[in-house]
Amino acid sequence: MPKVKAQLFVLFVACSGVFSSFAQAKKWTLLECVNYALEKNISVQQSALDLETAKIERSDAIGNYLPSISANANHSWNIGLNQNITTGLLENQTTQFTSAGLNSSVTIFSGLSNLYRYRRAKLSELASQYRLSKMKDDISLNVANAYLQILFNKENLKIQQEQLNNNLKQEARSKDLVEAGSIPRGDLLDIQATVATNRQTLAVAENSLLISKLSLAQLLQLEDFRNFDTVDADYPVQNSATMLESPETIYEKAKKERVEIKIAQANLDLAQRDIQIAKAAYSPTLQGFYSFNTRAAYTDRIVGFEPNTDNPTSVIGTVDVNGSTFNVLQPNFRPVLGGPRSVADQFVENKGHQFGLQLTIPILNGFSSRNSVRRAKIAFQRAQTNLDQENLTLERNVFQAFTDANAALKTYEAAVTAVEARGEAFKYATERFNVGLMNAFDLSQAQTLYVNAQAELSRAKYDYIFKVKVVEFYFGIPIMQH
């Protein structure tokens, strides 16, 4: 039984290692990187929260059309010398009172400020949506650039590794030739120096690949960047229909598609609404109001009267009868006190209503309204200049991107030609070295030039792919369409 448990434990550990290797072997595609960045990036999340705030502001603007309603209630105790509301006498007593009310008001007219605020809130929400789209576009572009940089560094690492392997084979062959006396020992030393240089270059390439992975992993906010890797995909150079367009056409399309212009235009419209809202302060404000109130007391009430046995009568006047004066008496009564009426009955009996209209006409408020309008107009002019600047910046960026893409294409085509030529030159140098017509140093130079040409071709390839994507991006083609 212990032997079986041990075997199960070993099997479990082995399976765990396999599953762990599978988990670590995940390789990210460009689409996965972009989608993950759009989901996890802090800047995108902040822009999304700004959009939610704008939606709340629009809800506030809608709420300005609704009446305001509030209820109130009060219960108080009066302790000490107070007037008895039943007898009218001052007495040391404790009395209680309860009151309740309902108040409501609604703005009927305020210079259309509520309408302007609602329109402004809708524009603010739209501008927030544009800013969120721009943030996503920027993140997608940065991720694509970082991803292509990893692919370039991978290809460069392969090139450097291949060069090192070739030089190691050449080193071993040179040793055999030196031992056979076919070549001088100096050629072997040159080859060994070249191998050492290759190892150094390979270390630099490995470090560059690690740094590029770190950059993309940080952009994706991944903690385990050492195990982060991308799919070994090959992105061939393809002709783009967008590059057949003129830069003027691309610019005109970008003016309609790019969110930078839409954001600047939305800010201009917001500034226009701010002017209207500020001018609305010049207009009178008409409000309607209504209030309801009632009350109840917790004091005894008079429920009847009874003869006053302590003072049965009182003199209310005199009359003369045959020269004699007689007092006129009336019977005295005293109130019979009962408990207070129910609170519900008192609320019904003591209820009251008040309603009406209130008109407020601004006459002088220390130039506050006037200065608000002036500030709003200045903000409008600033928004207009920002829109003009965004158009100029977009035009410059489009022409720059178009020019860079064409230059990158020419660089790529030249790099292809250079690789073909350097490859033939290295092949010819190898043949001459094999028959003893070239020394190891010259062969190493030819190989270095060939490897450098291959690295330059890889760099030019991904540089061209990215710059074409930038042009297509301005033309309205999404980064992840292909």
XYZ file of C-alpha atoms in Angstrom:
482
model
C 0.000 0.000 0.000
C 2.749 2.576 0.769
C 4.314 1.707 -2.588
C 1.031 2.483 -4.383
C 0.729 5.817 -2.557
C 4.272 6.704 -3.540
C 3.534 5.881 -7.155
C 0.371 7.997 -7.069
C 2.328 10.881 -5.533
C 4.974 10.700 -8.264
C 2.236 10.583 -10.906
C 0.523 13.607 -9.353
C 3.754 15.613 -9.295
C 4.489 14.661 -12.898
C 0.993 15.667 -14.037
C 1.276 18.924 -12.129
C 4.517 19.672 -13.910
C 2.944 18.894 -17.271
C -0.072 21.089 -16.577
C 2.194 23.835 -15.303
C 4.278 23.671 -18.463
C 1.095 23.860 -20.523
C -0.034 26.894 -18.542
C 3.302 28.602 -18.971
C 3.441 27.683 -22.655
C 0.532 29.988 -23.539
C 1.480 32.293 -26.373
C -0.464 35.451 -26.985
C -1.784 36.536 -30.353
C -1.973 40.180 -31.309
C -5.763 40.140 -31.016
C -5.569 38.640 -27.516
C -3.065 41.284 -26.449
C -5.205 44.126 -27.751
C -8.418 42.800 -26.194
C -6.710 42.137 -22.860
C -5.190 45.620 -22.817
C -8.548 47.230 -23.583
C -10.061 45.306 -20.687
C -7.340 45.779 -18.070
C -5.627 49.052 -18.918
C -6.090 51.656 -16.167
C -6.392 54.589 -18.583
C -9.196 52.821 -20.452
C -10.955 52.077 -17.178
C -10.685 55.722 -16.135
C -12.128 56.868 -19.461
C -14.982 54.385 -19.015
C -15.672 55.857 -15.556
C -15.681 59.346 -17.076
C -18.342 58.130 -19.494
C -20.449 56.806 -16.619
C -20.111 60.176 -14.875
C -21.307 61.932 -18.033
C -24.370 59.659 -18.089
C -25.152 60.667 -14.513
C -24.852 64.339 -15.491
C -27.383 63.752 -18.268
C -29.711 62.198 -15.691
C -29.251 65.335 -13.552
C -30.224 67.494 -16.528
C -33.408 65.488 -17.017
C -34.167 65.839 -13.310
C -34.141 69.640 -13.616
C -37.484 69.394 -15.437
C -39.124 67.562 -12.544
C -40.693 69.309 -9.541
C -39.003 69.148 -6.182
C -41.049 67.616 -3.380
C -40.141 67.463 0.293
C -41.960 66.454 3.443
C -41.352 67.648 6.982
C -42.526 66.699 10.452
C -41.924 68.196 13.890
C -42.700 67.215 17.454
C -41.844 69.554 20.334
C -42.119 69.765 24.112
C -42.663 73.043 26.017
C -41.767 72.780 29.715
C -42.263 75.557 32.250
C -44.486 78.630 32.526
C -46.686 78.598 29.469
C -50.106 79.861 28.595
C -52.781 77.241 28.804
C -54.406 77.416 25.381
C -57.595 76.023 26.898
C -58.053 78.369 29.863
C -55.847 81.223 28.722
C -54.035 81.258 32.059
C -50.281 81.057 32.674
C -49.397 77.758 34.262
C -46.345 75.647 34.933
C -46.986 72.744 32.610
C -45.557 70.519 29.932
C -47.179 70.680 26.522
C -46.542 68.778 23.322
C -47.198 69.749 19.721
C -46.877 67.860 16.448
C -46.833 69.429 12.994
C -46.365 68.036 9.497
C -46.146 69.488 6.032
C -45.482 68.881 2.369
C -43.744 71.379 0.078
C -43.352 71.315 -3.673
C -41.964 73.702 -6.270
C -41.402 73.569 -10.009
C -39.533 75.850 -12.383
C -41.880 77.003 -15.120
C -39.461 79.282 -16.967
C -35.805 80.113 -16.401
C -34.591 81.448 -19.719
C -34.490 77.925 -21.264
C -31.498 77.119 -19.054
C -32.803 73.618 -18.316
C -33.071 72.897 -22.035
C -29.531 74.142 -22.629
C -28.212 72.121 -19.703
C -29.843 68.973 -21.058
C -28.354 69.525 -24.505
C -24.976 70.203 -22.925
C -25.177 66.992 -20.889
C -25.868 64.986 -24.060
C -22.863 66.591 -25.769
C -20.714 65.902 -22.710
C -21.698 62.230 -22.823
C -20.869 62.100 -26.532
C -17.478 63.741 -25.909
C -16.751 61.159 -23.191
C -17.561 58.375 -25.640
C -15.135 59.912 -28.142
C -12.416 60.169 -25.491
C -12.945 56.517 -24.560
C -12.676 55.537 -28.238
C -9.484 57.572 -28.609
C -7.976 55.942 -25.548
C -8.783 52.501 -26.948
C -7.291 53.457 -30.317
C -4.094 54.703 -28.670
C -3.792 51.556 -26.560
C -4.394 49.331 -29.605
C -1.737 51.204 -31.579
C 0.781 50.985 -28.739
C 0.109 47.274 -28.250
C 0.498 46.600 -31.985
C 3.790 48.491 -32.047
C 5.108 46.616 -28.993
C 3.939 43.295 -30.443
C 5.708 43.888 -33.753
C 8.839 44.887 -31.838
C 8.801 41.476 -30.146
C 8.442 39.741 -33.522
C 11.376 41.715 -34.876
C 13.533 40.873 -31.867
C 12.617 37.203 -32.253
C 13.687 37.179 -35.881
C 16.843 39.069 -35.030
C 17.620 36.531 -32.303
C 17.180 33.698 -34.798
C 19.511 35.444 -37.227
C 22.171 35.960 -34.568
C 21.814 32.359 -33.354
C 22.159 31.087 -36.910
C 25.256 33.198 -37.423
C 26.763 31.847 -34.189
C 26.037 28.255 -35.246
C 27.652 28.837 -38.641
C 30.713 30.383 -37.047
C 30.993 27.498 -34.577
C 30.978 25.090 -37.512
C 33.566 27.268 -39.246
C 35.673 27.286 -36.081
C 35.642 23.494 -35.890
C 36.555 23.203 -39.570
C 39.340 25.757 -39.182
C 40.842 23.732 -36.325
C 40.988 20.724 -38.584
C 42.588 22.786 -41.361
C 45.150 24.269 -38.957
C 46.059 20.814 -37.702
C 46.399 19.671 -41.307
C 48.570 22.699 -42.086
C 46.198 24.005 -44.752
C 45.639 27.446 -43.174
C 47.704 29.519 -40.764
C 46.853 29.633 -37.065
C 45.984 33.348 -37.408
C 42.877 32.454 -39.416
C 41.722 30.230 -36.575
C 42.230 33.040 -34.083
C 40.161 35.371 -36.289
C 37.346 32.837 -36.360
C 37.502 32.400 -32.590
C 37.352 36.189 -32.108
C 34.347 36.302 -34.430
C 32.631 33.573 -32.379
C 33.198 35.578 -29.200
C 31.718 38.660 -30.889
C 28.747 36.581 -32.030
C 28.130 35.408 -28.484
C 28.125 39.005 -27.313
C 25.723 40.040 -30.090
C 23.495 37.084 -29.252
C 23.369 38.159 -25.599
C 22.357 41.677 -26.686
C 19.615 40.210 -28.916
C 18.319 38.041 -26.065
C 18.250 41.067 -23.766
C 16.431 43.155 -26.383
C 13.795 40.434 -26.735
C 13.353 40.260 -22.968
C 13.007 44.041 -22.700
C 10.427 44.121 -25.514
C 8.422 41.393 -23.782
C 8.633 43.337 -20.539
C 7.353 46.478 -22.267
C 4.322 44.716 -23.724
C 3.636 42.792 -20.500
C 3.655 46.057 -18.537
C 1.340 47.605 -21.120
C -0.981 44.640 -20.523
C -0.313 44.896 -16.761
C 0.894 41.306 -16.486
C 3.053 40.526 -13.479
C 4.709 37.354 -14.783
C 6.454 38.961 -17.732
C 9.269 36.382 -17.780
C 6.861 33.662 -18.900
C 5.052 35.993 -21.280
C 5.464 35.118 -24.940
C 3.810 35.789 -28.262
C 2.784 33.528 -31.087
C 5.560 33.019 -33.610
C 3.479 34.443 -36.438
C 4.815 35.668 -39.721
C 3.285 38.869 -41.024
C 4.072 39.069 -44.713
C 4.467 42.414 -46.429
C 1.292 43.092 -48.390
C 0.287 45.883 -50.693
C -2.192 48.257 -49.055
C -4.933 49.865 -51.111
C -4.772 52.846 -48.770
C -1.253 53.655 -49.963
C -2.671 54.135 -53.452
C -4.710 57.065 -52.183
C -3.331 60.579 -52.109
C -2.455 62.088 -48.710
C -5.093 64.761 -49.322
C -7.758 62.080 -49.697
C -6.549 60.313 -46.562
C -6.649 63.607 -44.661
C -10.214 64.382 -45.755
C -11.275 60.895 -44.684
C -9.424 61.272 -41.381
C -11.259 64.544 -40.658
C -14.514 62.567 -40.746
C -13.282 59.447 -38.968
C -10.723 60.442 -36.369
C -12.015 60.989 -32.842
C -9.501 63.767 -32.154
C -11.490 66.052 -34.458
C -14.785 64.799 -33.042
C -13.598 65.539 -29.503
C -12.505 69.059 -30.459
C -15.829 69.662 -32.250
C -17.768 68.354 -29.250
C -15.803 70.674 -26.957
C -16.680 73.574 -29.274
C -20.371 72.665 -29.097
C -20.110 72.398 -25.312
C -18.642 75.900 -25.173
C -21.561 77.157 -27.291
C -24.037 75.621 -24.842
C -22.159 77.226 -21.944
C -22.732 80.646 -23.557
C -26.459 79.936 -23.823
C -26.610 78.780 -20.199
C -24.758 81.909 -19.038
C -27.090 84.195 -21.025
C -30.111 82.484 -19.490
C -29.195 84.182 -16.201
C -30.380 87.465 -17.732
C -33.944 86.124 -18.017
C -36.615 86.202 -15.306
C -37.401 83.016 -13.443
C -40.969 81.910 -12.865
C -41.636 79.221 -10.299
C -44.776 77.591 -9.014
C -45.064 76.436 -5.423
C -47.479 74.517 -3.233
C -47.392 73.685 0.452
C -49.608 71.685 2.771
C -49.408 71.808 6.581
C -51.309 70.537 9.584
C -50.817 70.304 13.335
C -51.966 68.597 16.517
C -51.763 69.451 20.245
C -51.685 67.113 23.228
C -53.558 69.395 25.717
C -56.918 68.882 27.409
C -59.948 70.298 25.639
C -63.285 71.694 26.900
C -65.993 69.117 26.469
C -68.784 70.954 28.388
C -69.717 73.236 31.335
C -71.102 72.696 34.823
C -72.357 75.098 37.571
C -69.620 76.568 39.673
C -70.504 75.520 43.168
C -67.697 77.526 44.687
C -68.954 80.758 43.111
C -72.481 80.090 41.903
C -73.309 83.617 40.673
C -71.722 86.862 39.688
C -73.034 90.436 39.422
C -73.325 91.631 35.863
C -75.121 94.931 36.588
C -77.835 96.722 38.638
C -81.389 97.852 38.061
C -83.498 100.498 39.844
C -86.972 99.466 40.867
C -89.100 102.059 42.666
C -86.007 103.831 43.929
C -84.353 100.673 45.077
C -81.225 99.267 43.426
C -80.997 95.562 42.776
C -78.037 93.511 41.510
C -78.429 91.563 38.319
C -76.930 88.109 38.796
C -76.004 85.376 36.400
C -75.058 81.824 37.192
C -71.407 80.943 36.956
C -70.190 77.873 35.084
C -66.853 76.235 34.872
C -65.527 74.223 31.942
C -65.412 70.482 32.014
C -62.047 69.331 30.611
C -61.614 66.164 28.636
C -58.698 64.426 26.995
C -57.199 65.726 23.756
C -58.797 64.801 20.444
C -57.121 62.119 18.408
C -54.119 63.188 16.377
C -55.781 62.006 13.158
C -58.881 64.137 13.782
C -56.753 67.176 14.606
C -54.675 66.686 11.422
C -57.887 66.689 9.397
C -59.374 69.719 11.161
C -56.173 71.817 11.215
C -54.949 71.199 7.654
C -54.100 74.119 5.389
C -52.941 74.714 1.810
C -50.837 77.380 0.182
C -49.963 77.720 -3.477
C -48.950 80.409 -5.926
C -46.392 81.717 -8.364
C -43.071 83.427 -7.720
C -41.412 85.664 -10.302
C -37.756 86.622 -9.875
C -36.342 89.328 -12.124
C -32.558 89.841 -12.045
C -31.664 93.528 -11.904
C -28.139 93.802 -10.536
C -25.930 91.032 -9.189
C -22.483 92.595 -9.166
C -21.791 91.858 -12.879
C -21.854 88.147 -12.087
C -24.070 87.171 -15.030
C -22.266 89.504 -17.412
C -18.851 88.164 -16.451
C -20.100 84.578 -16.752
C -21.133 85.293 -20.332
C -17.769 86.885 -21.081
C -15.893 83.900 -19.655
C -18.069 81.528 -21.659
C -17.317 83.444 -24.854
C -13.580 83.286 -24.164
C -13.864 79.526 -23.584
C -15.692 79.256 -26.919
C -12.877 81.089 -28.713
C -10.334 78.817 -27.035
C -12.299 75.744 -28.138
C -12.387 77.111 -31.692
C -8.616 77.578 -31.743
C -8.198 74.053 -30.315
C -10.319 72.681 -33.154
C -8.207 74.544 -35.707
C -5.043 73.238 -34.053
C -6.360 69.662 -34.090
C -7.057 69.957 -37.823
C -3.534 71.239 -38.454
C -2.027 68.522 -36.257
C -4.067 65.838 -38.005
C -3.019 67.113 -41.416
C 0.637 67.114 -40.396
C 0.369 63.621 -38.881
C -1.346 62.209 -41.968
C 1.220 63.618 -44.378
C 4.029 62.531 -42.048
C 2.610 59.014 -41.731
C 2.113 58.746 -45.497
C 5.648 59.954 -46.173
C 7.106 57.637 -43.521
C 5.241 54.652 -44.968
C 6.534 55.342 -48.479
C 10.053 55.796 -47.136
C 9.718 52.563 -45.152
C 8.620 50.742 -48.321
C 11.679 51.986 -50.195
C 13.878 50.997 -47.255
C 12.319 47.529 -47.229
C 12.798 47.066 -50.978
C 16.424 48.200 -50.679
C 16.907 45.808 -47.760
C 15.549 42.911 -49.850
C 18.035 43.726 -52.609
C 20.834 44.087 -50.065
C 20.100 40.680 -48.532
C 20.127 39.007 -51.917
C 23.423 40.689 -52.841
C 25.040 40.046 -49.458
C 23.887 36.441 -49.584
C 25.525 35.896 -52.942
C 28.650 37.679 -51.737
C 28.854 35.486 -48.634
C 28.289 32.377 -50.714
C 31.083 33.413 -53.053
C 33.365 34.250 -50.106
C 32.694 30.841 -48.578
C 33.642 29.119 -51.808
C 36.885 31.106 -52.029
C 37.676 30.384 -48.367
C 37.144 26.663 -48.909
C 39.751 26.615 -51.707
C 42.193 28.781 -49.733
C 41.760 31.977 -51.784
C 40.395 34.021 -48.848
C 41.435 34.245 -45.234
C 39.130 33.851 -42.234
C 38.974 37.577 -41.480
C 37.591 38.477 -44.904
C 35.134 35.590 -44.689
C 33.999 36.850 -41.282
C 33.506 40.328 -42.720
C 31.364 38.964 -45.539
C 29.277 36.942 -43.109
C 28.829 39.900 -40.768
C 27.629 42.062 -43.636
C 25.196 39.349 -44.672
C 23.823 38.934 -41.145
C 23.511 42.690 -40.706
C 21.604 42.849 -43.992
C 19.226 40.150 -42.746
C 18.659 42.016 -39.482
C 18.082 45.255 -41.376
C 15.574 43.491 -43.620
C 13.658 42.226 -40.585
C 13.664 45.670 -39.012
C 12.575 47.336 -42.266
C 9.819 44.761 -42.726
C 8.120 45.361 -39.380
C 8.743 49.079 -39.565
C 6.913 49.185 -42.892
C 4.041 47.003 -41.627
C 3.502 49.259 -38.633
C 3.705 52.498 -40.587
C 1.236 51.222 -43.158
C -1.109 50.328 -40.285
C -0.802 53.897 -39.026
C -1.836 55.256 -42.438
C -4.747 52.825 -42.582
C -5.613 53.858 -39.052
C -5.998 57.478 -40.169
C -8.044 56.272 -43.143
C -10.553 54.712 -40.747
C -9.431 51.074 -40.944
C -9.288 49.496 -37.441
C -5.991 48.152 -36.164
C -7.395 44.644 -35.748
C -9.316 44.383 -39.017
C -6.780 41.876 -40.384
